[in-house]
Every structure is written in structure tokens, then in C-alpha cells.
Amino acid sequence: MPLVLFATETGNAQDVADTVARQCRRIGLRCRLQDMETYSPAELISESLIIFIVSTTGSGVEPRSMTALWSMLLRSDLPPDLFEDTHFAVFGLGDSAYERFCWPAKKLSRRLVSLGATEICARGEGDDQHMLGTEGALDPWIETLLGVLQRLLELPGPAAPMENVPPARAAMTPTDAKTSEDPLGDDPVYHRATLKTNSRVTASDWFQDVRHFEFTFDEDVQYNPGDVAVIHPQQSEENVEGFLTSMGWGNIADDVYTISHVEKDQSMPDHIPERTTLRTLFTRYLDFNAVPRRTFFQYLRYFNTDEQESEKLNEFLSAEGADELYDYCHKVRRTIVEVLAEFHSSRMQLPKEYIFDVFPPLRPREFSIASDLRKEVQLCVAIVKYRTRLKVPRKGVCTAYLSEMRPGDKVTIGLRRGYITLPNDGNTPIICIGPGTGVAPMRALIQRRISEGIHCNTLYFGCRSATKDQHYRSEWEELAKEGKLTYRVACSRDGPEGVKRTYVQDLIEHDAECTWKLIGEQNAWVYISGSSNKMPTAVKAALVLCVERCGGLDADAAKEYIREMEREGRLTEECWS
């Protein structure tokens, strides 16, 4: 039985893995489906056929759930024929607007081949920039994969069409028993916390609302600078009530059901209680405010009985209608609940047993921890609010949930290891580059260093206005005054009109001599954190310029010097889309 192994951050790779496993049924093949986060890397050697689905995070980094498996594969003592009996295929998800497009998938493919494994078909690479999104590459790749699997496993062909309604992945059985306890309470990664502070750090008249949160724990929780806090959001009571009523489930919203995972080749949301209600499911586990993926429209078509609506769904799902689906849904960020309002027949005919197939998981959000304290976690969070192209106001589910919390409110927080680590030698200088809320993990690093009496710390912070959104300004200025921190700030909108704006990369270039002295002569470690748009690439280009200008290397050698810093772990990115 083939194993479909996925690594995801936002749920896209999980959705693709479900699709691949579902499509394999067309050739009579049932797969095992598993998240890399819960898979033991030691078992990989016993697998004969693996289909990897791997997303890309930040500027080309593997998802955190892949870290354990990837670390195992990178061991230098592994023999070159370790996986000689293993066949595999890889599909990567990424965005070609970034330099390291589908980088984790490419690295995984090369490493497995170097360890003797056989790649059975060309690697697939789903591109967010494609007109059809990930499906632009996924659909043809699946057809190729199915053909290869038929030949490899000597299965009869051709692949059958998927015209019938797939069975629901879960069964929901009414019960008189009480609801189950929250499974998060039994997960050792999660801890019960109390909100102590929820304060705005940007000016009250500033367009962006950035908050400083402080959570205290009863127990002595363990975490390190660079680690992340995992928070499971909840939809508001008002939104949930309105949704359940619109679906015709208002009268049964509080009935208790036993949830059974039936179709094991399809994934389920994490931490689902054994017995629960529709109200709880749509408050904590299923997302009706997400922008729907193509599979959502496939399920709408299965259950639709209105001729006009069915015709429109058929158009959306055809190759010719891909542009129309993009314009209708993704371009304007139309949500599931908004789509259901327009497809009345599908909404009213949708069996509740299919909710796990139709609605994506309400995924937890990860936030870099902005502190290094015992029994306390602090966060620096931008509250997500915007208007779509249709001028419809939107809020981020998790940041809206956090913003409405009051001191004394309880929340369950997971603690997960991040990508950032500090040098073992305390005499090693560090250079932290963290514009906006990217300053969060930098604050944790600097707090740890100063608590240990280490003062060779440099922070480059970027914002728009010195007085409006310079997060933790007084804290940085006080540390700089005490000689514990070199603080450099770029305020991009404070300059006169018509003058080139100044960003963190400009300051680094301006400080070329000092920067080279730190990274070239004192072996400083460099950390880059923030949005994975143009900033990380621009910062690394500035570092290359410093090496070239003050280190006496030509352009190619300077680029290689920075790449070598990355390979050695002296340059780390913690960036997000």
C-alpha cells in the first residue's frame, strides 16, 4: 500500500495529499495518508512506495513538520544504497515569484536519489503564480503518476473517471453521551495560559493595529529564543450561529455526535474530539470563512440539484472555465460562506456527514515568541484587517480572536521549536534584521543574550514612521544607551517627498565596513525575520555588497561567501508569506 506523506504549513499540501490519494482510487489503489509531523523517520526505510507532497515556507524553507525527517536524511553516516528498494514521487508547492521556488521538494528529491531511491516520475511543481494555481501542475502530474503506478504495480487500466460521489471520510453517529474533553489538554506540546496584557504598540491613529500580548502559565514552560507559539483560534459565536442557521442546521447545532474516521486515505483535522456538536466543530475545527479550493466546488457539484447552478459549477471545474473560477473566487477572495449563499441548492442539499470533506480545517496559527521569560510568553502580532477587491471587509480569524481577548481570559498555547538558534560561543556577535513584526524573535534573542551578559548585539529595525510604528522603541533606545545593543532603524516614510526611501538593506549597505568586520573578521551570526516578499532577498544582496566592497572579494565570490554562511547556519531566515 503506497504511503502519501505530506508536509504543510497552511493546509495546501494536506489538501493536495487528499486529492492524490482520492485519485489513486481510480486505478484501484488505496493509499495510507500521514502528516510528516506524526510520522517516525525511522520507518521510512521500510516503505517501498512513497508519494511526497511538500510545501514551501518563507524564502524556500521546508515546513516545520518536515524538520525531523529532513534532519535524518541529512545524516552523513547514511549509506548510498540505504533506499535502494524504495520508489518515490514528489510534488512540491511553491510560488515562482520567490528565488527558491519549491526548494524543499527539489532538495528532498535529490537527497533520496543520492541515497539509492528510485524516482518513478518527474517531480511536480505547483505554482501559485500559475493561472490555475497549484492545480495547473497538479492535474497533469496526477495523470502521469497514475499511469506510472499502473505499470509499476501491474494494475489493470485505464484509470476510471471519478464521476460518482466519493464516500464521506467520516461518520457522524447521534449519541446521548456527553461531549468529549478537549484533546488539546492531553497534548504535551500545549499548555493552559492566562492573558495578562493586550496592548496596542502602534499609534492609535495609525492605519495598522499591532498588539503586544503577554500570557502567563501556571507551570514552568520550557522554550528557547526563536521558538514559536501555536494558537488555535475560535470563530465568533455570532458568525457560527449565522452560518449554522444558513445551512439549516440551527435546530441540531447542539446535538452530540460520535465522530469516526472511516476513509483512512483522507485526512482529518487535528485534535478532533470523539464526541462533539456541529456548533463546536464550526467554532474550533472547521473553517467556513476560508477562500475555497477547487475540491470545494467539486463537492458542491456532487450535491447540487439546481440545473442553472450545476451548469455554472461545471463551467468553473472545466479547463476552459479556470479563468472564470479564478476571477469569481481567488481574485476577490470570496469565502466559502459567501459562495454557499450564491449556490442555494448545494447549501441546502449538503449532507452533514460530508462536512470534513467540504470544509477545510480551521488551522492553528504560529507566532514567533517575542520574549525569553519563565512562565510567560509575549507576542508581537499585527491584527489582520483589509478590504477585498469587492470592497468587502475581512478580518484574520486568529488575530481577530486574539484582539478581542481581555486580561484574565484563558487560552491553550502550544510551544514549537523554531528555526533560529543562538551561537554556542557567547563571544560571537549577532546581527538581527527584523522589520515590522519580524522584530518579535529578535527581541527574544536579544533578551537572552543580555541576560547572559553578552552585549555584542546589533539590531536593524524597519518601519514606516519613527513615531507611529517603531515597535519597542523605548526599549531599544535604552539598551543602546546602556551599551548593550547597537540599534539602527530605517523609517521609510519619514523622509521628504521625492527622496528615495530608506530600508534596512540601505542601512546595512551604509554600514558596510562595520558589517564586514562583524561577519568577516568576528564570524557574526545573522538573522533575518519578517515578510518573505522582497526584503530577505534585498538584505542578502546588501550583505553581498558589504563582503564585496570591504572583504576584497569579487561579486561571485561574495555571493558564495553569503551562501556558505547559510550552509554553516550562520545566516538564518525566519520569514513568512
Coordinates of C-alpha atoms in Angstrom, one line a residue:
M1 CA 0.0 0.0 0.0
P2 CA 1.6 3.3 -1.1
L3 CA 2.3 6.0 1.6
V4 CA 1.2 9.6 0.8
L5 CA 3.4 11.7 3.2
F6 CA 2.7 15.4 3.3
A7 CA 4.4 18.4 5.0
T8 CA 2.2 21.5 5.2
E9 CA 2.1 24.9 6.9
T10 CA -1.2 26.4 5.7
G11 CA -3.1 23.3 4.7
N12 CA -2.5 23.4 0.9
A13 CA -0.2 20.4 0.9
Q14 CA -2.7 18.5 3.0
D15 CA -5.4 19.2 0.5
V16 CA -3.2 18.1 -2.4
A17 CA -2.4 14.9 -0.5
D18 CA -6.1 14.2 0.0
T19 CA -6.6 14.8 -3.8
V20 CA -3.8 12.5 -4.8
A21 CA -5.0 9.7 -2.5
R22 CA -8.5 10.1 -3.8
Q23 CA -7.4 10.0 -7.4
C24 CA -5.4 6.8 -6.7
R25 CA -8.7 5.1 -6.1
R26 CA -9.4 5.4 -9.9
I27 CA -6.8 2.7 -10.5
G28 CA -8.0 0.5 -7.6
L29 CA -5.2 1.7 -5.3
R30 CA -5.8 2.6 -1.7
C31 CA -3.1 4.7 0.0
R32 CA -2.1 5.4 3.5
L33 CA -2.1 9.1 4.3
Q34 CA 0.1 10.7 7.0
D35 CA 1.4 14.1 8.1
M36 CA 5.2 14.2 8.4
E37 CA 4.8 15.7 11.8
T38 CA 3.4 12.5 13.2
Y39 CA 5.5 10.1 11.1
S40 CA 8.5 8.4 12.6
P41 CA 11.5 9.0 10.2
A42 CA 13.0 5.6 11.3
E43 CA 10.0 3.9 9.4
L44 CA 11.0 5.4 6.1
I45 CA 13.4 2.6 5.3
S46 CA 10.6 0.0 5.5
E47 CA 8.5 1.8 2.9
S48 CA 8.6 0.5 -0.7
L49 CA 6.5 3.2 -2.4
I50 CA 6.1 6.8 -1.1
I51 CA 4.4 9.9 -2.6
F52 CA 5.7 13.0 -1.0
I53 CA 3.7 16.3 -1.0
V54 CA 5.8 19.1 0.2
S55 CA 5.0 22.8 0.6
T56 CA 7.5 25.7 0.8
T57 CA 7.6 28.3 3.6
G58 CA 9.1 31.7 3.8
S59 CA 12.0 32.1 1.3
G60 CA 12.4 28.5 0.4
V61 CA 12.5 26.7 3.7
E62 CA 10.9 23.3 4.5
P63 CA 7.8 23.2 6.7
R64 CA 8.5 22.7 10.4
S65 CA 6.6 19.3 10.2
M66 CA 9.4 18.1 7.8
T67 CA 12.3 19.0 10.0
A68 CA 12.7 15.7 11.8
L69 CA 12.6 13.6 8.6
W70 CA 14.9 16.0 6.8
S71 CA 17.4 16.1 9.6
M72 CA 17.5 12.3 9.5
L73 CA 18.1 12.3 5.7
L74 CA 21.0 14.7 6.0
R75 CA 23.0 12.5 8.4
S76 CA 26.5 12.0 7.0
D77 CA 26.7 8.3 8.1
L78 CA 23.8 7.1 5.8
P79 CA 25.0 4.6 3.1
P80 CA 24.4 5.5 -0.5
D81 CA 22.2 2.4 -1.1
L82 CA 20.0 2.9 2.0
F83 CA 16.8 3.3 0.0
E84 CA 17.7 1.0 -3.0
D85 CA 14.4 -0.8 -2.6
T86 CA 12.3 2.4 -2.3
H87 CA 10.3 4.0 -5.1
F88 CA 9.1 7.5 -4.7
A89 CA 7.5 10.6 -6.4
V90 CA 7.5 14.2 -5.2
F91 CA 5.1 17.0 -5.7
G92 CA 6.1 20.5 -4.4
L93 CA 4.0 23.5 -3.7
G94 CA 5.6 27.0 -4.1
D95 CA 5.5 30.4 -5.7
S96 CA 7.8 31.2 -8.6
A97 CA 7.9 34.8 -7.6
Y98 CA 10.4 33.7 -5.0
E99 CA 14.0 32.8 -5.7
R100 CA 13.9 29.3 -4.1
F101 CA 10.8 28.0 -5.8
C102 CA 9.7 24.6 -4.5
W103 CA 13.2 24.3 -2.9
P104 CA 12.3 21.7 -0.2
A105 CA 10.7 19.4 -2.8
K106 CA 13.8 19.7 -5.0
K107 CA 16.2 19.1 -2.1
L108 CA 14.2 16.1 -1.0
S109 CA 14.1 14.5 -4.4
R110 CA 17.9 15.0 -4.9
R111 CA 18.7 13.6 -1.5
L112 CA 16.6 10.5 -1.8
V113 CA 18.2 9.7 -5.2
S114 CA 21.6 10.1 -3.7
L115 CA 20.7 7.5 -1.1
G116 CA 19.7 5.0 -3.7
A117 CA 15.9 5.6 -4.1
T118 CA 14.2 5.4 -7.5
E119 CA 12.2 8.4 -8.6
I120 CA 9.3 6.9 -10.6
C121 CA 8.1 10.1 -12.4
A122 CA 9.3 13.7 -12.9
R123 CA 8.9 15.9 -9.9
G124 CA 5.7 18.0 -10.0
E125 CA 5.9 21.7 -9.0
G126 CA 2.7 23.6 -8.2
D127 CA 3.0 27.3 -8.7
D128 CA 0.8 29.9 -7.0
Q129 CA 1.6 32.2 -10.0
H130 CA 0.0 29.8 -12.5
M131 CA -3.4 30.9 -13.9
L132 CA -4.9 27.7 -12.4
G133 CA -2.8 27.9 -9.2
T134 CA -1.4 24.6 -7.9
E135 CA -3.9 22.7 -10.0
G136 CA -2.2 23.9 -13.1
A137 CA 0.6 21.5 -12.5
L138 CA -1.2 19.0 -10.2
D139 CA -3.8 17.7 -12.5
P140 CA -1.4 16.6 -15.3
W141 CA 1.1 15.3 -12.8
I142 CA -1.6 13.1 -11.2
E143 CA -2.5 11.6 -14.6
T144 CA 1.2 10.9 -15.2
L145 CA 1.6 9.4 -11.8
L146 CA -1.4 7.1 -12.2
G147 CA 0.0 5.8 -15.4
V148 CA 3.4 5.1 -13.9
L149 CA 1.8 3.4 -10.9
Q150 CA -0.3 1.2 -13.1
R151 CA 2.8 0.0 -15.0
L152 CA 4.9 -0.3 -11.8
L153 CA 2.3 -2.3 -9.9
E154 CA 0.9 -4.1 -12.9
L155 CA -2.6 -2.8 -12.3
P156 CA -5.3 -3.1 -15.0
G157 CA -6.2 0.1 -16.8
P158 CA -7.2 2.6 -17.9
A159 CA -7.9 4.8 -14.9
A160 CA -11.6 5.1 -14.3
P161 CA -13.2 8.5 -14.3
M162 CA -14.3 10.0 -10.9
E163 CA -18.0 10.7 -11.6
N164 CA -19.6 9.2 -8.5
V165 CA -19.7 10.9 -5.2
P166 CA -16.8 9.7 -3.1
P167 CA -17.7 8.2 0.3
A168 CA -17.5 10.6 3.2
R169 CA -14.3 10.4 5.1
A170 CA -16.0 10.5 8.5
A171 CA -19.2 9.0 10.0
M172 CA -21.3 11.1 12.4
T173 CA -23.5 8.9 14.7
P174 CA -26.0 10.6 17.1
T175 CA -25.4 9.7 20.7
D176 CA -26.9 10.5 24.1
A177 CA -23.5 10.6 25.7
K178 CA -21.8 13.9 26.8
T179 CA -19.3 15.6 24.6
S180 CA -15.6 14.6 25.0
E181 CA -13.0 16.6 26.7
D182 CA -10.8 18.9 24.6
P183 CA -8.0 16.6 23.2
L184 CA -5.6 19.6 23.3
G185 CA -5.5 19.1 27.1
D186 CA -3.8 15.7 26.6
D187 CA -1.2 17.0 24.2
P188 CA 2.1 17.7 26.0
V189 CA 3.0 20.4 23.5
Y190 CA 0.1 22.6 24.7
H191 CA -0.2 24.5 27.9
R192 CA -3.1 26.4 29.5
A193 CA -2.3 30.1 29.7
T194 CA -3.9 33.3 31.0
L195 CA -3.9 36.6 29.2
K196 CA -2.1 39.3 31.2
T197 CA -1.7 42.1 28.7
N198 CA -3.3 43.0 25.4
S199 CA -2.0 46.5 24.4
R200 CA -1.6 48.3 21.1
V201 CA 2.0 49.2 20.2
T202 CA 1.3 51.3 17.1
A203 CA -0.2 54.8 17.4
S204 CA -3.9 55.0 17.9
D205 CA -4.3 57.0 14.6
W206 CA -2.0 54.6 12.6
F207 CA -3.6 52.5 9.9
Q208 CA -2.1 49.2 11.2
D209 CA -3.1 47.8 14.6
V210 CA -0.1 45.9 16.1
R211 CA -0.6 44.4 19.6
H212 CA 1.7 43.3 22.3
F213 CA 0.3 40.2 24.2
E214 CA 1.6 38.7 27.4
F215 CA 0.4 35.3 28.5
T216 CA 1.3 33.7 31.9
F217 CA 1.4 29.9 32.7
D218 CA 0.9 28.1 36.0
E219 CA 3.6 25.7 35.1
D220 CA 7.3 26.4 34.3
V221 CA 7.1 26.1 30.5
Q222 CA 10.3 25.5 28.5
Y223 CA 11.1 27.3 25.3
N224 CA 14.1 29.0 23.7
P225 CA 14.6 32.2 21.7
G226 CA 13.4 31.6 18.2
D227 CA 10.6 29.2 19.2
V228 CA 7.0 29.8 18.2
A229 CA 3.7 29.9 19.9
V230 CA 0.8 27.9 18.4
I231 CA -2.7 29.2 18.9
H232 CA -5.9 27.5 17.9
P233 CA -8.4 30.3 17.0
Q234 CA -12.1 30.2 17.5
Q235 CA -14.8 31.7 15.3
S236 CA -17.1 34.2 17.0
E237 CA -20.4 32.9 18.4
E238 CA -22.3 35.3 16.2
N239 CA -20.7 34.1 13.0
V240 CA -21.1 30.5 13.9
E241 CA -24.8 30.9 14.8
G242 CA -25.4 32.7 11.5
F243 CA -23.6 30.1 9.5
L244 CA -25.4 27.1 11.1
T245 CA -28.8 28.8 10.6
S246 CA -28.0 29.4 6.9
M247 CA -27.1 25.8 6.4
G248 CA -30.4 24.6 8.0
W249 CA -28.5 23.1 11.0
G250 CA -29.6 25.6 13.6
N251 CA -32.0 23.2 15.3
I252 CA -29.4 20.4 15.5
A253 CA -26.4 22.6 16.3
D254 CA -26.1 21.3 19.8
D255 CA -26.9 17.6 19.2
V256 CA -24.0 15.3 20.2
Y257 CA -22.4 13.1 17.6
T258 CA -19.7 10.4 17.7
I259 CA -17.1 11.1 15.1
S260 CA -15.5 8.1 13.4
H261 CA -12.7 8.4 10.8
V262 CA -13.8 6.0 8.1
E263 CA -11.8 6.7 4.9
K264 CA -8.2 6.4 6.2
D265 CA -6.8 7.6 2.9
Q266 CA -8.3 11.1 3.6
S267 CA -7.0 13.4 6.4
M268 CA -9.0 14.7 9.4
P269 CA -8.4 17.9 11.4
D270 CA -6.0 17.6 14.3
H271 CA -7.3 17.1 17.9
I272 CA -10.9 16.3 16.9
P273 CA -13.0 15.2 19.9
E274 CA -14.5 11.7 19.8
R275 CA -17.9 13.2 20.7
T276 CA -18.9 16.7 19.8
T277 CA -21.5 19.0 18.3
L278 CA -21.8 20.9 15.0
R279 CA -21.5 24.1 16.9
T280 CA -18.2 23.1 18.4
L281 CA -16.9 21.8 15.1
F282 CA -17.5 25.0 13.3
T283 CA -16.3 27.1 16.2
R284 CA -12.9 25.4 16.6
Y285 CA -12.2 22.8 13.9
L286 CA -13.7 23.6 10.5
D287 CA -13.3 26.9 8.6
F288 CA -16.3 28.3 6.8
N289 CA -14.5 31.7 6.2
A290 CA -11.6 30.3 4.1
V291 CA -11.2 31.0 0.4
P292 CA -12.4 27.7 -1.1
R293 CA -10.1 25.4 -3.1
R294 CA -11.2 23.7 -6.3
T295 CA -12.2 20.5 -4.4
F296 CA -14.8 22.5 -2.6
F297 CA -16.5 23.3 -5.9
Q298 CA -16.3 19.6 -6.9
Y299 CA -18.3 18.6 -3.8
L300 CA -20.8 21.4 -4.5
R301 CA -21.4 19.9 -7.9
Y302 CA -21.9 16.4 -6.5
F303 CA -24.8 17.6 -4.3
N304 CA -26.3 20.3 -6.4
T305 CA -29.8 19.7 -7.8
D306 CA -30.4 23.1 -9.5
E307 CA -29.9 23.0 -13.2
Q308 CA -28.6 26.6 -13.5
E309 CA -26.2 26.2 -10.5
S310 CA -24.9 22.9 -11.8
E311 CA -24.2 24.4 -15.2
K312 CA -22.2 27.2 -13.5
L313 CA -20.2 24.7 -11.4
N314 CA -19.5 22.6 -14.4
E315 CA -18.1 25.7 -16.1
F316 CA -15.9 26.5 -13.1
L317 CA -14.5 23.0 -13.0
S318 CA -13.7 22.7 -16.7
A319 CA -10.3 23.6 -18.1
E320 CA -12.0 26.4 -20.1
G321 CA -13.6 27.9 -17.0
A322 CA -10.4 28.1 -15.0
D323 CA -10.1 31.9 -15.6
E324 CA -13.7 32.4 -14.6
L325 CA -13.3 30.4 -11.4
Y326 CA -10.2 32.4 -10.5
D327 CA -12.0 35.7 -11.1
Y328 CA -15.0 34.6 -9.2
C329 CA -13.2 33.2 -6.2
H330 CA -9.5 33.7 -5.7
K331 CA -9.0 37.1 -7.2
V332 CA -11.6 38.7 -5.0
R333 CA -11.0 36.3 -2.1
R334 CA -14.6 35.2 -1.9
T335 CA -15.2 33.0 1.2
I336 CA -16.9 29.6 1.5
V337 CA -19.9 31.1 3.3
E338 CA -20.3 33.7 0.6
V339 CA -20.1 31.0 -2.2
L340 CA -22.7 28.9 -0.4
A341 CA -25.0 31.9 -0.2
E342 CA -25.0 32.0 -4.0
F343 CA -25.3 28.3 -4.6
H344 CA -28.5 27.7 -2.6
S345 CA -29.2 24.2 -3.9
S346 CA -25.7 22.9 -2.8
R347 CA -26.1 24.6 0.6
M348 CA -29.4 23.0 1.4
Q349 CA -28.6 19.6 0.0
L350 CA -25.1 19.2 1.6
P351 CA -25.2 16.1 4.0
K352 CA -23.7 17.0 7.3
E353 CA -21.6 13.7 7.1
Y354 CA -19.6 15.4 4.4
I355 CA -18.5 18.5 6.4
F356 CA -15.0 17.1 6.8
D357 CA -14.7 16.7 3.0
V358 CA -16.2 20.1 2.1
F359 CA -14.8 22.5 4.8
P360 CA -11.0 22.8 5.4
P361 CA -9.6 22.5 8.9
L362 CA -9.5 25.7 10.9
R363 CA -5.8 25.6 11.3
P364 CA -3.8 26.8 14.2
R365 CA -1.6 29.9 13.6
E366 CA 2.0 30.2 14.6
F367 CA 3.6 33.4 16.1
S368 CA 7.3 33.9 16.8
I369 CA 7.7 34.4 20.5
A370 CA 8.9 37.9 21.4
S371 CA 10.3 37.1 24.9
D372 CA 12.7 35.0 26.9
L373 CA 11.0 34.6 30.2
R374 CA 10.0 31.9 32.7
K375 CA 6.3 31.1 33.0
E376 CA 5.4 33.8 30.4
V377 CA 5.2 34.2 26.6
Q378 CA 5.0 37.5 24.9
L379 CA 3.9 38.1 21.3
C380 CA 4.0 40.9 18.8
V381 CA 1.1 40.5 16.4
A382 CA -0.3 42.5 13.5
I383 CA -4.1 42.4 13.6
V384 CA -5.2 41.4 10.1
K385 CA -7.9 43.7 8.6
Y386 CA -8.3 44.5 4.9
R387 CA -10.9 45.0 2.2
T388 CA -11.2 42.7 -0.8
R389 CA -11.4 43.8 -4.4
L390 CA -15.2 43.7 -3.9
K391 CA -14.7 46.2 -1.0
V392 CA -15.8 43.6 1.5
P393 CA -14.1 44.0 4.9
R394 CA -12.1 41.0 6.1
K395 CA -10.5 40.0 9.4
G396 CA -7.9 37.4 10.1
V397 CA -9.6 34.6 12.1
C398 CA -6.9 34.2 14.7
T399 CA -5.8 37.8 15.1
A400 CA -9.4 38.8 15.4
Y401 CA -9.8 36.2 18.1
L402 CA -6.7 37.4 19.9
S403 CA -7.6 41.1 19.6
E404 CA -10.9 40.6 21.4
M405 CA -9.4 38.8 24.4
R406 CA -9.3 40.5 27.7
P407 CA -6.9 40.1 30.7
G408 CA -7.9 37.0 32.6
D409 CA -9.2 35.1 29.6
K410 CA -7.8 31.6 29.2
V411 CA -6.3 30.1 26.1
T412 CA -4.4 26.9 25.2
I413 CA -0.9 27.6 23.7
G414 CA 1.4 25.2 22.0
L415 CA 5.2 25.7 22.0
R416 CA 7.1 24.6 19.0
R417 CA 10.8 24.7 18.1
G418 CA 11.7 27.4 15.6
Y419 CA 14.4 27.6 13.0
I420 CA 16.5 30.2 14.9
T421 CA 19.3 29.1 17.3
L422 CA 22.0 31.2 19.0
P423 CA 25.8 30.5 18.6
N424 CA 27.3 28.4 21.4
D425 CA 30.1 30.8 21.9
G426 CA 28.8 33.9 23.7
N427 CA 31.6 36.0 22.3
T428 CA 30.2 35.6 18.8
P429 CA 28.4 38.8 17.7
I430 CA 24.9 38.6 16.3
I431 CA 23.2 40.9 13.7
C432 CA 19.4 40.8 13.8
I433 CA 17.4 42.2 10.9
G434 CA 13.7 42.4 11.7
P435 CA 11.4 44.9 10.1
G436 CA 7.8 45.2 11.4
T437 CA 6.6 42.3 13.5
G438 CA 9.7 40.4 12.3
V439 CA 11.3 42.0 15.3
A440 CA 9.5 39.5 17.6
P441 CA 12.1 36.7 17.5
M442 CA 14.9 39.2 17.6
R443 CA 13.6 40.6 20.9
A444 CA 13.7 37.1 22.3
L445 CA 17.3 36.6 21.1
I446 CA 18.5 39.9 22.5
Q447 CA 16.8 39.4 25.8
R448 CA 18.6 36.0 26.2
R449 CA 22.0 37.5 25.2
I450 CA 21.7 40.4 27.6
S451 CA 20.5 38.2 30.5
E452 CA 23.8 36.2 30.0
G453 CA 25.9 39.4 30.0
I454 CA 26.6 39.4 26.2
H455 CA 26.4 42.8 24.6
C456 CA 27.8 42.3 21.1
N457 CA 24.3 42.6 19.6
T458 CA 23.2 44.6 16.6
L459 CA 19.5 45.2 15.6
Y460 CA 18.3 46.6 12.3
F461 CA 14.6 47.5 12.6
G462 CA 12.5 48.8 9.8
C463 CA 9.2 50.7 10.0
R464 CA 7.3 53.5 8.2
S465 CA 7.3 56.1 10.9
A466 CA 9.5 56.7 13.9
T467 CA 6.6 57.9 16.0
K468 CA 3.8 55.6 14.6
D469 CA 5.0 52.1 14.3
Q470 CA 8.5 51.8 15.8
H471 CA 7.8 48.7 17.9
Y472 CA 9.5 48.7 21.3
R473 CA 11.3 51.9 20.5
S474 CA 12.0 53.0 24.1
E475 CA 13.3 49.5 25.0
W476 CA 15.8 49.5 22.1
E477 CA 16.9 53.1 22.8
E478 CA 17.5 52.3 26.5
L479 CA 19.6 49.2 25.7
A480 CA 21.6 51.2 23.1
K481 CA 22.2 53.9 25.7
E482 CA 23.5 51.3 28.2
G483 CA 25.9 49.9 25.5
K484 CA 24.1 46.5 25.4
L485 CA 22.8 46.9 21.8
T486 CA 23.7 48.7 18.6
Y487 CA 20.4 49.9 17.3
R488 CA 19.8 51.0 13.7
V489 CA 16.3 52.0 12.5
A490 CA 15.1 52.7 9.0
C491 CA 11.8 54.8 8.9
S492 CA 10.9 54.5 5.2
R493 CA 8.1 57.1 5.1
D494 CA 9.7 59.9 7.3
G495 CA 11.9 61.3 4.5
P496 CA 10.9 64.3 2.4
E497 CA 8.7 63.8 -0.6
G498 CA 10.5 62.8 -3.7
V499 CA 13.6 61.5 -1.8
K500 CA 14.5 57.7 -2.1
R501 CA 13.1 55.8 0.8
T502 CA 15.4 54.2 3.3
Y503 CA 15.0 50.5 4.2
V504 CA 17.0 48.1 6.4
Q505 CA 19.1 46.9 3.5
D506 CA 20.2 50.5 2.8
L507 CA 21.4 50.9 6.4
I508 CA 23.3 47.6 6.1
E509 CA 25.0 48.8 2.9
H510 CA 25.8 52.1 4.5
D511 CA 27.4 50.3 7.4
A512 CA 29.4 48.1 5.1
E513 CA 32.7 48.4 6.9
C514 CA 31.2 47.6 10.3
T515 CA 29.1 44.8 8.8
W516 CA 32.2 43.1 7.1
K517 CA 34.1 43.4 10.4
L518 CA 31.4 41.6 12.2
I519 CA 30.7 38.8 9.7
G520 CA 34.1 38.5 8.1
E521 CA 36.5 39.0 11.0
Q522 CA 34.4 38.1 14.0
N523 CA 32.3 35.4 12.4
A524 CA 29.0 37.0 13.5
W525 CA 25.7 35.2 13.0
V526 CA 23.0 36.9 11.0
Y527 CA 19.2 36.6 11.5
I528 CA 16.6 37.8 9.0
S529 CA 12.9 37.8 10.1
G530 CA 9.8 39.3 8.6
S531 CA 7.7 39.2 5.5
S532 CA 9.1 36.9 2.8
N533 CA 8.4 39.5 0.0
K534 CA 11.4 41.4 -1.4
M535 CA 13.0 42.1 2.0
P536 CA 15.1 38.9 2.6
T537 CA 16.5 38.9 -0.9
A538 CA 17.3 42.7 -0.7
V539 CA 19.0 42.2 2.7
K540 CA 21.2 39.3 1.4
A541 CA 22.1 41.4 -1.6
A542 CA 23.2 44.2 0.8
L543 CA 25.3 41.7 2.7
V544 CA 26.9 40.5 -0.6
L545 CA 27.8 44.1 -1.3
C546 CA 29.4 44.5 2.1
V547 CA 31.5 41.4 1.5
E548 CA 32.5 42.6 -2.0
R549 CA 33.3 46.2 -1.0
C550 CA 35.1 45.6 2.2
G551 CA 36.2 42.0 2.1
G552 CA 38.2 42.2 -1.1
L553 CA 36.2 39.5 -3.0
D554 CA 34.7 39.7 -6.4
A555 CA 30.9 39.6 -7.0
D556 CA 30.7 35.8 -7.5
A557 CA 33.0 35.1 -4.5
A558 CA 31.0 37.5 -2.3
K559 CA 27.7 35.7 -3.2
E560 CA 29.3 32.3 -2.4
Y561 CA 30.5 33.7 0.9
I562 CA 26.9 34.5 1.9
R563 CA 25.7 31.1 0.6
E564 CA 28.4 29.5 2.7
M565 CA 27.2 31.4 5.8
E566 CA 23.7 29.9 5.1
R567 CA 25.1 26.4 4.8
E568 CA 27.1 26.8 8.1
G569 CA 24.0 28.0 9.9
R570 CA 25.5 31.5 10.4
L571 CA 22.7 33.1 8.4
T572 CA 19.1 32.1 9.2
E573 CA 15.8 33.3 7.8
E574 CA 12.5 33.2 9.7
C575 CA 10.2 34.7 7.2
W576 CA 6.5 34.2 6.3
S577 CA 4.2 34.9 3.3

